[in-house]
Amino acid sequence: MLAVDGGAPLLAEGEAAPWPHITDADRKAVLDALEQATPWHWPMRTVTGLEEAWSEFTGMPHVLAANSGTAALHMAVAAAGVEPGDEVLVPADTFLASASCVLQANAIPVFVDTDPVTFTLDPALIEERITDRTRAVVAVDLNGLPADHDALRAIADRRGLVLIEDASQAHGATYKGRPVGSLGTMSGASLNGSKTLSALGEGGLFATRDEEQHRLARRVLMFGEELPGQSRDYNARIMGWNYRIDVLAAAFARSQLTRLEEMSLVRQANGAALTRALDGVPGIRTPAVPEDRTHVYFFYPLLVQPEELGLDGLPVAAFRDALARAVNAEGLGIMRWQPQPVPGQTLFRELRGYGRGCPWSCGHARPGHHYDPAQYPVSEDVCLRRLVLGQSFSSFGPPNDAATMHRYAEVLYKVLVEEREALIALTRRTAAAAR
C-alpha cells in the first residue's frame, strides 16, 4: 500500500544524508576564520584565499567573491558593458536571477527557449532573437549540466556578443574537459548553501580572464570605488553596491572547494547509478547526459510521462502532483522547481520593473517588448512535467552512495510499478479536486 494511503513509508527518516556534507575540516576552517576576523579589514585573507583557490580550480586569472550568485551575475553584466536599453539573451527556463541581473543594469532580458534534451539554452534558437541592441548572452549550466558552450561561443564571437556563464548549479561539472566557471567570457556562480559548492549560507563567485572586466566588476562589488591595492578614497566612480561576502561563508566555501573534485565524482556516479536503476520504469523520463560533458546533479530532473501509463485523458498536472505526493509520503523528498518559464512571472508579464515600467519604458529600450510564456513551448512543457530530486532533501552528494540511489529507485519503482493502480486512483482524485 502506498504510504499516502496509509501504508508504511519505504524510507526511514535520515536514511539519505543531507547536503552540504560537513566535515571537521570545514568546522576548523570556519573557527580559524573567526579567530582571524579581528581587527576588521578588507579584503579579509580568508576571502582572497577563496578567490585564489577558485582561480586555480577554473584557470580564470581574475576572481571576486561576492555575497550571492545574483550579485556575481550582476557584476558580470555590468563588466560586459551592458547599459540601459541594451538587450541580453537569457534562457526561458532558469532561476529568476539569470534574468534579473540584466534588469539590475537597466537593460532588457530577451528570452530564448531551451533544448528539449539537455534543458539548457538552445543554440539553434539564438540568432533569431539577436537585434542591433543585443550585447550579451547568459548561458546557464542548469541542474548540474553545462550548456553547449562551444556552439554558443561560435555565435557570440560571430555576432560580437559577450558570453556570460551562469555556473550557479554546476560547480565541479566539466564540458569537453574544461571546468564549469571557465566556459564563458565571464562567469558568475552561486555559493548558496544548497549548491554543489556551498558556503552554507550565501555567497557567490565572479570570474574573468580580462583585467578591465575584473576592474569594472570590482567597482560594482564595493560602492563604485577602486579597490583593492590602494587606500580607499571613498570616491564612487560608478553606481556600486555592497556585494562583499561574509568571511565565515568564504571560509566554509574555501574548505568545501578542497574536496569539490572528489565530491563531484561521487555525484556523477550517483546520478548514473539512479538512471540505470530507473531504466524501463514507465511514467518518467530520466535526465540525458551528452558524451562531451559531465553532470553533477544539483537537481536530478524527472519529466512525468502519464501517457505511458494510459492516462492520456487526465491532466499532466494531476499526475505530476499525485506522483509527488506519493513519493514524498514514502520518505523521498521530491518537488516542483520553477513551475513556469521566467517570462511567465508577474514581473515580466506586467512589466512592472522598478516602477512606471522601467527599464522598458525609460526611453532607452527598443519599444514593443512584451513577454508571453507560450512563445517558449519547450520550457513550458518542461515546467509542466518536471519534478526534481536533489539539493538537501534527497542529495546526490556524499556520503550518499550507490546504495542510497538504489533506495531512491525502490521508492519510484514502488509508486510507479508495484502500486501503479493506487497511483492512478490518486491521480484521478487529484484531477477531480482541481476541477
Short mmCIF file of C-alpha atoms in Angstrom, two decimals:
data_model
loop_
_atom_site.label_atom_id
_atom_site.label_comp_id
_atom_site.label_asym_id
_atom_site.label_seq_id
_atom_site.Cartn_x
_atom_site.Cartn_y
_atom_site.Cartn_z
CA MET A 1 0.00 0.00 0.00
CA LEU A 2 1.19 3.50 -0.75
CA ALA A 3 2.22 5.46 2.32
CA VAL A 4 -0.04 8.31 1.17
CA ASP A 5 -2.96 5.85 1.51
CA GLY A 6 -1.92 4.70 4.99
CA GLY A 7 0.88 2.24 4.25
CA ALA A 8 4.34 2.24 5.83
CA PRO A 9 6.87 4.64 4.24
CA LEU A 10 9.64 2.87 2.38
CA LEU A 11 12.47 5.17 3.51
CA ALA A 12 13.22 5.85 7.15
CA GLU A 13 13.85 9.40 8.30
CA GLY A 14 17.54 10.24 7.93
CA GLU A 15 18.25 7.36 5.57
CA ALA A 16 19.56 9.83 2.99
CA ALA A 17 22.22 12.21 4.32
CA PRO A 18 21.55 15.93 3.85
CA TRP A 19 23.64 18.41 1.91
CA PRO A 20 26.11 20.02 2.39
CA HIS A 21 28.33 17.29 3.77
CA ILE A 22 30.15 18.96 6.67
CA THR A 23 33.46 17.62 7.96
CA ASP A 24 35.75 18.52 10.86
CA ALA A 25 37.98 20.30 8.35
CA ASP A 26 35.07 22.60 7.45
CA ARG A 27 34.41 23.35 11.11
CA LYS A 28 38.07 24.13 11.73
CA ALA A 29 38.22 26.43 8.69
CA VAL A 30 35.29 28.49 9.97
CA LEU A 31 36.72 28.67 13.51
CA ASP A 32 40.12 29.74 12.15
CA ALA A 33 38.45 32.49 10.11
CA LEU A 34 36.60 33.64 13.21
CA GLU A 35 39.90 33.94 15.08
CA GLN A 36 41.44 35.95 12.22
CA ALA A 37 38.49 38.31 11.70
CA THR A 38 39.73 40.99 14.07
CA PRO A 39 40.92 43.60 13.62
CA TRP A 40 38.32 44.03 10.87
CA HIS A 41 39.78 44.93 7.49
CA TRP A 42 39.01 44.39 3.83
CA PRO A 43 39.77 42.31 1.96
CA MET A 44 39.99 39.54 4.51
CA ARG A 45 42.72 36.97 3.88
CA THR A 46 40.06 34.25 4.02
CA VAL A 47 38.20 35.95 1.17
CA THR A 48 41.26 36.38 -1.03
CA GLY A 49 42.13 32.75 -0.29
CA LEU A 50 38.78 31.65 -1.71
CA GLU A 51 39.30 33.85 -4.77
CA GLU A 52 42.76 32.44 -5.38
CA ALA A 53 41.52 28.87 -4.97
CA TRP A 54 38.62 29.34 -7.45
CA SER A 55 41.07 30.94 -9.88
CA GLU A 56 43.33 27.91 -9.62
CA PHE A 57 40.42 25.47 -9.94
CA THR A 58 38.92 27.11 -13.04
CA GLY A 59 42.02 28.62 -14.65
CA MET A 60 40.35 32.05 -14.65
CA PRO A 61 43.01 34.57 -13.60
CA HIS A 62 40.69 37.19 -12.09
CA VAL A 63 38.14 36.21 -9.42
CA LEU A 64 35.98 38.16 -6.97
CA ALA A 65 34.00 36.63 -4.13
CA ALA A 66 30.57 38.17 -3.63
CA ASN A 67 27.65 37.76 -1.24
CA SER A 68 25.45 35.83 -3.71
CA GLY A 69 25.33 34.36 -7.18
CA THR A 70 22.83 37.07 -8.09
CA ALA A 71 25.43 39.71 -7.18
CA ALA A 72 28.14 37.88 -9.16
CA LEU A 73 25.90 37.79 -12.25
CA HIS A 74 25.07 41.50 -11.91
CA MET A 75 28.80 42.19 -11.71
CA ALA A 76 29.30 40.19 -14.92
CA VAL A 77 26.55 42.03 -16.79
CA ALA A 78 27.99 45.37 -15.70
CA ALA A 79 31.54 44.31 -16.60
CA ALA A 80 30.27 43.31 -20.05
CA GLY A 81 29.44 46.95 -20.67
CA VAL A 82 25.68 46.38 -20.76
CA GLU A 83 23.90 49.73 -20.43
CA PRO A 84 20.29 50.97 -20.21
CA GLY A 85 18.22 49.81 -23.17
CA ASP A 86 20.70 47.11 -24.23
CA GLU A 87 19.39 43.57 -24.60
CA VAL A 88 20.75 40.34 -23.14
CA LEU A 89 19.64 36.86 -24.22
CA VAL A 90 18.59 34.56 -21.36
CA PRO A 91 17.11 31.02 -21.31
CA ALA A 92 13.38 30.97 -20.63
CA ASP A 93 13.75 28.07 -18.18
CA THR A 94 16.09 29.08 -15.39
CA PHE A 95 16.07 30.77 -11.99
CA LEU A 96 14.99 34.42 -11.87
CA ALA A 97 18.49 35.73 -11.10
CA SER A 98 19.71 34.74 -14.58
CA ALA A 99 17.34 37.41 -15.91
CA SER A 100 17.01 39.88 -13.03
CA CYS A 101 20.76 40.54 -13.20
CA VAL A 102 20.01 42.13 -16.58
CA LEU A 103 17.30 44.33 -15.10
CA GLN A 104 19.78 45.44 -12.44
CA ALA A 105 21.77 47.05 -15.26
CA ASN A 106 18.62 48.79 -16.52
CA ALA A 107 18.79 46.52 -19.56
CA ILE A 108 16.24 44.23 -21.19
CA PRO A 109 16.16 40.41 -20.88
CA VAL A 110 15.20 38.71 -24.14
CA PHE A 111 14.27 35.08 -23.59
CA VAL A 112 15.22 32.06 -25.70
CA ASP A 113 13.68 28.59 -25.49
CA THR A 114 15.66 25.64 -24.17
CA ASP A 115 16.93 22.41 -25.67
CA PRO A 116 14.44 19.55 -25.10
CA VAL A 117 17.21 17.02 -24.30
CA THR A 118 19.63 18.93 -22.08
CA PHE A 119 17.21 21.63 -20.77
CA THR A 120 19.93 24.24 -21.38
CA LEU A 121 19.90 27.19 -23.79
CA ASP A 122 19.21 26.01 -27.36
CA PRO A 123 21.94 27.40 -29.67
CA ALA A 124 19.72 26.83 -32.72
CA LEU A 125 17.29 29.49 -31.47
CA ILE A 126 19.78 32.19 -30.52
CA GLU A 127 20.24 34.12 -33.74
CA GLU A 128 16.55 34.76 -34.34
CA ARG A 129 16.47 36.72 -31.07
CA ILE A 130 19.50 38.90 -31.76
CA THR A 131 18.88 42.57 -32.61
CA ASP A 132 21.12 45.59 -33.00
CA ARG A 133 20.61 46.14 -29.25
CA THR A 134 21.89 42.71 -28.16
CA ARG A 135 25.11 42.90 -26.15
CA ALA A 136 25.45 39.58 -24.29
CA VAL A 137 24.17 36.03 -23.77
CA VAL A 138 23.66 34.41 -20.36
CA ALA A 139 24.29 30.65 -20.71
CA VAL A 140 23.00 28.73 -17.68
CA ASP A 141 24.51 25.39 -16.65
CA LEU A 142 21.13 24.10 -15.47
CA ASN A 143 20.54 21.30 -12.93
CA GLY A 144 24.27 20.47 -12.85
CA LEU A 145 24.80 20.05 -16.62
CA PRO A 146 26.88 22.54 -18.66
CA ALA A 147 25.27 24.28 -21.62
CA ASP A 148 26.62 23.73 -25.15
CA HIS A 149 29.26 26.41 -24.74
CA ASP A 150 31.23 25.84 -27.95
CA ALA A 151 28.11 26.32 -30.07
CA LEU A 152 27.13 29.38 -28.04
CA ARG A 153 30.67 30.75 -28.21
CA ALA A 154 30.73 30.45 -32.00
CA ILE A 155 27.54 32.52 -32.29
CA ALA A 156 28.70 35.06 -29.70
CA ASP A 157 32.04 35.57 -31.41
CA ARG A 158 30.46 35.87 -34.85
CA ARG A 159 27.93 38.43 -33.63
CA GLY A 160 30.25 40.35 -31.29
CA LEU A 161 28.47 39.36 -28.08
CA VAL A 162 29.79 38.71 -24.58
CA LEU A 163 29.11 35.16 -23.35
CA ILE A 164 28.31 35.14 -19.61
CA GLU A 165 28.26 31.73 -17.95
CA ASP A 166 25.79 31.26 -15.09
CA ALA A 167 27.56 28.40 -13.32
CA SER A 168 25.41 28.52 -10.18
CA GLN A 169 24.07 24.96 -10.39
CA ALA A 170 27.05 23.06 -11.76
CA HIS A 171 30.30 23.64 -9.85
CA GLY A 172 32.51 20.63 -10.43
CA ALA A 173 31.00 19.64 -13.79
CA THR A 174 33.06 19.74 -16.98
CA TYR A 175 32.45 20.48 -20.65
CA LYS A 176 34.92 18.87 -23.07
CA GLY A 177 37.33 18.55 -20.18
CA ARG A 178 37.03 22.20 -19.12
CA PRO A 179 35.61 23.10 -15.69
CA VAL A 180 32.37 24.97 -15.20
CA GLY A 181 33.19 28.55 -14.29
CA SER A 182 35.72 28.84 -17.13
CA LEU A 183 33.42 28.36 -20.12
CA GLY A 184 32.28 31.92 -20.84
CA THR A 185 33.91 35.29 -21.37
CA MET A 186 32.98 35.74 -17.72
CA SER A 187 31.16 33.60 -15.18
CA GLY A 188 29.01 34.11 -12.14
CA ALA A 189 28.24 31.34 -9.66
CA SER A 190 26.18 30.96 -6.50
CA LEU A 191 27.55 29.52 -3.27
CA ASN A 192 24.12 29.27 -1.67
CA GLY A 193 24.03 26.56 0.98
CA SER A 194 22.22 24.12 -1.33
CA LYS A 195 24.73 24.38 -4.18
CA THR A 196 27.29 21.75 -5.17
CA LEU A 197 29.94 24.19 -3.87
CA SER A 198 28.36 25.54 -0.71
CA ALA A 199 29.06 28.49 1.57
CA LEU A 200 26.45 27.00 3.93
CA GLY A 201 24.78 30.43 3.95
CA GLU A 202 25.02 32.74 0.93
CA GLY A 203 27.89 33.61 -1.37
CA GLY A 204 28.96 33.99 -4.97
CA LEU A 205 31.95 33.99 -7.32
CA PHE A 206 32.69 36.18 -10.33
CA ALA A 207 35.50 35.16 -12.71
CA THR A 208 37.04 36.56 -15.89
CA ARG A 209 40.21 36.42 -17.97
CA ASP A 210 40.11 40.15 -18.69
CA GLU A 211 41.74 42.63 -16.31
CA GLU A 212 39.46 45.51 -17.31
CA GLN A 213 36.32 43.42 -16.75
CA HIS A 214 37.73 42.49 -13.35
CA ARG A 215 38.23 46.19 -12.52
CA LEU A 216 34.68 47.08 -13.56
CA ALA A 217 33.18 44.18 -11.62
CA ARG A 218 35.19 45.17 -8.55
CA ARG A 219 33.65 48.64 -8.68
CA VAL A 220 30.16 47.12 -8.66
CA LEU A 221 31.16 44.90 -5.74
CA MET A 222 32.10 47.74 -3.42
CA PHE A 223 30.33 51.07 -3.68
CA GLY A 224 31.74 52.04 -7.09
CA GLU A 225 35.21 52.53 -5.63
CA GLU A 226 38.58 51.40 -6.99
CA LEU A 227 39.76 48.51 -4.79
CA PRO A 228 41.95 46.79 -3.65
CA GLY A 229 45.65 47.59 -3.89
CA GLN A 230 45.33 51.15 -2.67
CA SER A 231 43.91 53.07 0.24
CA ARG A 232 40.22 53.81 -0.05
CA ASP A 233 39.50 57.32 -1.24
CA TYR A 234 35.73 56.94 -0.73
CA ASN A 235 35.11 58.18 -4.25
CA ALA A 236 32.40 56.28 -6.14
CA ARG A 237 33.25 56.24 -9.86
CA ILE A 238 30.01 54.49 -10.83
CA MET A 239 26.84 53.30 -9.15
CA GLY A 240 28.10 50.49 -6.94
CA TRP A 241 26.71 48.16 -4.29
CA ASN A 242 27.90 46.39 -1.17
CA TYR A 243 28.30 42.86 -2.53
CA ARG A 244 31.07 41.73 -0.17
CA ILE A 245 30.93 38.12 1.04
CA ASP A 246 30.79 37.23 4.72
CA VAL A 247 34.16 35.96 5.90
CA LEU A 248 32.75 32.84 7.59
CA ALA A 249 30.83 31.89 4.45
CA ALA A 250 34.04 32.34 2.48
CA ALA A 251 35.93 30.10 4.88
CA PHE A 252 33.34 27.33 4.61
CA ALA A 253 33.27 27.52 0.81
CA ARG A 254 37.08 27.51 0.62
CA SER A 255 37.18 24.35 2.72
CA GLN A 256 34.50 22.68 0.60
CA LEU A 257 36.42 23.60 -2.55
CA THR A 258 39.35 21.46 -1.44
CA ARG A 259 37.03 18.43 -1.87
CA LEU A 260 34.96 19.62 -4.83
CA GLU A 261 36.61 17.34 -7.36
CA GLU A 262 36.10 14.17 -5.34
CA MET A 263 32.56 15.19 -4.32
CA SER A 264 31.73 15.79 -7.98
CA LEU A 265 32.88 12.28 -8.90
CA VAL A 266 30.51 10.89 -6.26
CA ARG A 267 27.65 12.99 -7.67
CA GLN A 268 28.33 11.80 -11.22
CA ALA A 269 28.40 8.18 -10.11
CA ASN A 270 25.24 8.55 -8.03
CA GLY A 271 23.29 10.14 -10.85
CA ALA A 272 24.41 7.49 -13.31
CA ALA A 273 23.50 4.74 -10.83
CA LEU A 274 19.98 6.09 -10.36
CA THR A 275 19.46 6.45 -14.11
CA ARG A 276 20.48 2.82 -14.61
CA ALA A 277 18.19 1.68 -11.81
CA LEU A 278 15.23 3.54 -13.30
CA ASP A 279 15.73 2.18 -16.81
CA GLY A 280 12.43 0.84 -18.07
CA VAL A 281 10.29 2.31 -15.26
CA PRO A 282 7.28 3.85 -17.04
CA GLY A 283 5.78 7.25 -16.37
CA ILE A 284 9.02 9.22 -16.01
CA ARG A 285 11.86 10.42 -18.22
CA THR A 286 15.32 10.49 -16.65
CA PRO A 287 17.95 13.15 -17.50
CA ALA A 288 20.25 12.77 -20.50
CA VAL A 289 23.98 13.50 -20.36
CA PRO A 290 25.79 14.19 -23.65
CA GLU A 291 29.15 12.43 -24.00
CA ASP A 292 31.10 15.70 -24.14
CA ARG A 293 30.18 16.84 -20.61
CA THR A 294 29.60 15.66 -17.05
CA HIS A 295 26.58 16.16 -14.80
CA VAL A 296 26.85 16.83 -11.05
CA TYR A 297 23.12 16.61 -10.27
CA PHE A 298 22.41 19.70 -8.23
CA PHE A 299 18.97 18.63 -9.39
CA TYR A 300 18.02 15.27 -10.85
CA PRO A 301 15.09 16.32 -13.07
CA LEU A 302 12.36 13.82 -13.86
CA LEU A 303 9.77 14.64 -16.52
CA VAL A 304 6.49 12.87 -15.85
CA GLN A 305 5.02 10.91 -18.75
CA PRO A 306 1.46 9.88 -17.76
CA GLU A 307 0.81 8.88 -21.37
CA GLU A 308 2.99 5.81 -20.77
CA LEU A 309 0.51 4.64 -18.14
CA GLY A 310 -2.53 5.14 -20.37
CA LEU A 311 -3.58 8.35 -18.63
CA ASP A 312 -3.98 10.45 -21.76
CA GLY A 313 -7.39 11.67 -20.65
CA LEU A 314 -6.19 13.12 -17.34
CA PRO A 315 -4.24 16.38 -16.88
CA VAL A 316 -0.47 16.03 -16.76
CA ALA A 317 -0.51 18.32 -13.71
CA ALA A 318 -2.77 15.91 -11.81
CA PHE A 319 -0.39 13.00 -12.43
CA ARG A 320 2.64 15.13 -11.54
CA ASP A 321 1.11 16.28 -8.26
CA ALA A 322 -0.13 12.79 -7.36
CA LEU A 323 3.31 11.31 -8.03
CA ALA A 324 4.96 14.00 -5.90
CA ARG A 325 2.55 13.35 -3.02
CA ALA A 326 3.11 9.61 -3.19
CA VAL A 327 6.90 9.81 -3.40
CA ASN A 328 7.19 12.33 -0.56
CA ALA A 329 4.95 10.17 1.63
CA GLU A 330 7.37 7.27 1.06
CA GLY A 331 10.15 9.37 2.63
CA LEU A 332 11.92 10.52 -0.56
CA GLY A 333 11.99 14.28 -0.98
CA ILE A 334 10.83 15.39 -4.42
CA MET A 335 9.41 18.73 -5.51
CA ARG A 336 8.49 21.02 -8.38
CA TRP A 337 11.08 23.62 -9.36
CA GLN A 338 10.26 26.71 -11.44
CA PRO A 339 6.58 25.97 -12.18
CA GLN A 340 6.58 28.32 -15.16
CA PRO A 341 9.10 29.85 -17.58
CA VAL A 342 10.67 33.03 -16.22
CA PRO A 343 8.89 35.23 -18.80
CA GLY A 344 5.62 33.98 -17.32
CA GLN A 345 6.37 35.54 -13.93
CA THR A 346 4.38 38.62 -12.93
CA LEU A 347 7.44 40.88 -13.09
CA PHE A 348 7.67 40.30 -16.83
CA ARG A 349 4.03 39.81 -17.75
CA GLU A 350 3.09 43.15 -16.16
CA LEU A 351 6.36 44.96 -16.99
CA ARG A 352 6.49 46.46 -13.52
CA GLY A 353 10.25 46.63 -13.24
CA TYR A 354 11.41 49.39 -10.94
CA GLY A 355 8.03 51.11 -11.16
CA ARG A 356 6.39 53.02 -14.01
CA GLY A 357 7.52 50.27 -16.33
CA CYS A 358 11.26 50.95 -16.13
CA PRO A 359 13.56 49.82 -17.68
CA TRP A 360 11.19 49.03 -20.58
CA SER A 361 9.56 52.49 -20.54
CA CYS A 362 12.52 54.70 -19.62
CA GLY A 363 13.28 55.91 -23.14
CA HIS A 364 16.40 53.84 -23.84
CA ALA A 365 14.78 50.50 -24.64
CA ARG A 366 13.53 49.42 -28.04
CA PRO A 367 9.73 49.82 -27.98
CA GLY A 368 7.30 46.92 -28.13
CA HIS A 369 8.73 44.49 -25.57
CA HIS A 370 6.26 42.02 -24.13
CA TYR A 371 6.56 38.58 -22.61
CA ASP A 372 4.38 35.57 -23.35
CA PRO A 373 5.42 32.17 -21.95
CA ALA A 374 3.60 30.46 -24.85
CA GLN A 375 6.47 31.64 -27.09
CA TYR A 376 8.69 29.09 -25.32
CA PRO A 377 6.89 25.74 -25.81
CA VAL A 378 9.78 23.52 -24.72
CA SER A 379 10.25 25.47 -21.50
CA GLU A 380 6.51 25.42 -20.85
CA ASP A 381 6.35 21.66 -21.30
CA VAL A 382 9.41 21.06 -19.11
CA CYS A 383 7.97 23.28 -16.36
CA LEU A 384 4.66 21.43 -16.56
CA ARG A 385 6.19 17.95 -16.34
CA ARG A 386 9.25 18.48 -14.14
CA LEU A 387 9.82 17.09 -10.67
CA VAL A 388 13.27 17.19 -9.11
CA LEU A 389 15.32 15.20 -6.66
CA GLY A 390 18.44 16.77 -5.20
CA GLN A 391 19.59 19.66 -3.02
CA SER A 392 19.44 18.66 0.68
CA PHE A 393 16.08 16.87 0.68
CA SER A 394 17.35 13.98 -1.50
CA SER A 395 21.02 14.76 -2.02
CA PHE A 396 23.26 13.20 -4.66
CA GLY A 397 26.38 14.31 -2.81
CA PRO A 398 28.49 12.31 -0.36
CA PRO A 399 28.20 10.48 1.94
CA ASN A 400 25.24 9.20 -0.11
CA ASP A 401 26.34 6.46 -2.48
CA ALA A 402 25.07 3.86 -4.95
CA ALA A 403 23.21 2.06 -2.18
CA THR A 404 21.36 5.30 -1.41
CA MET A 405 20.48 5.67 -5.08
CA HIS A 406 19.12 2.12 -5.06
CA ARG A 407 16.81 3.15 -2.24
CA TYR A 408 15.66 6.20 -4.22
CA ALA A 409 14.91 3.87 -7.14
CA GLU A 410 12.98 1.47 -4.89
CA VAL A 411 10.62 4.29 -3.93
CA LEU A 412 9.94 5.26 -7.53
CA TYR A 413 9.55 1.60 -8.54
CA LYS A 414 7.05 1.02 -5.72
CA VAL A 415 4.97 4.05 -6.67
CA LEU A 416 5.10 3.70 -10.47
CA VAL A 417 5.14 -0.09 -10.86
CA GLU A 418 4.12 -2.05 -7.76
CA GLU A 419 1.38 0.37 -6.68
CA ARG A 420 0.52 1.73 -10.11
CA GLU A 421 -3.24 1.29 -9.75
CA ALA A 422 -3.17 3.16 -6.44
CA LEU A 423 -1.20 5.96 -8.10
CA ILE A 424 -3.70 6.13 -10.95
CA ALA A 425 -6.54 6.32 -8.43
CA LEU A 426 -4.73 9.12 -6.60
CA THR A 427 -4.27 10.91 -9.92
CA ARG A 428 -8.00 10.71 -10.60
CA ARG A 429 -8.80 12.10 -7.15
CA THR A 430 -6.26 14.89 -7.67
CA ALA A 431 -7.77 15.80 -11.03
CA ALA A 432 -11.30 15.80 -9.59
CA ALA A 433 -10.28 18.05 -6.71
CA ALA A 434 -8.75 20.56 -9.14
CA ARG A 435 -11.94 20.94 -11.20
#
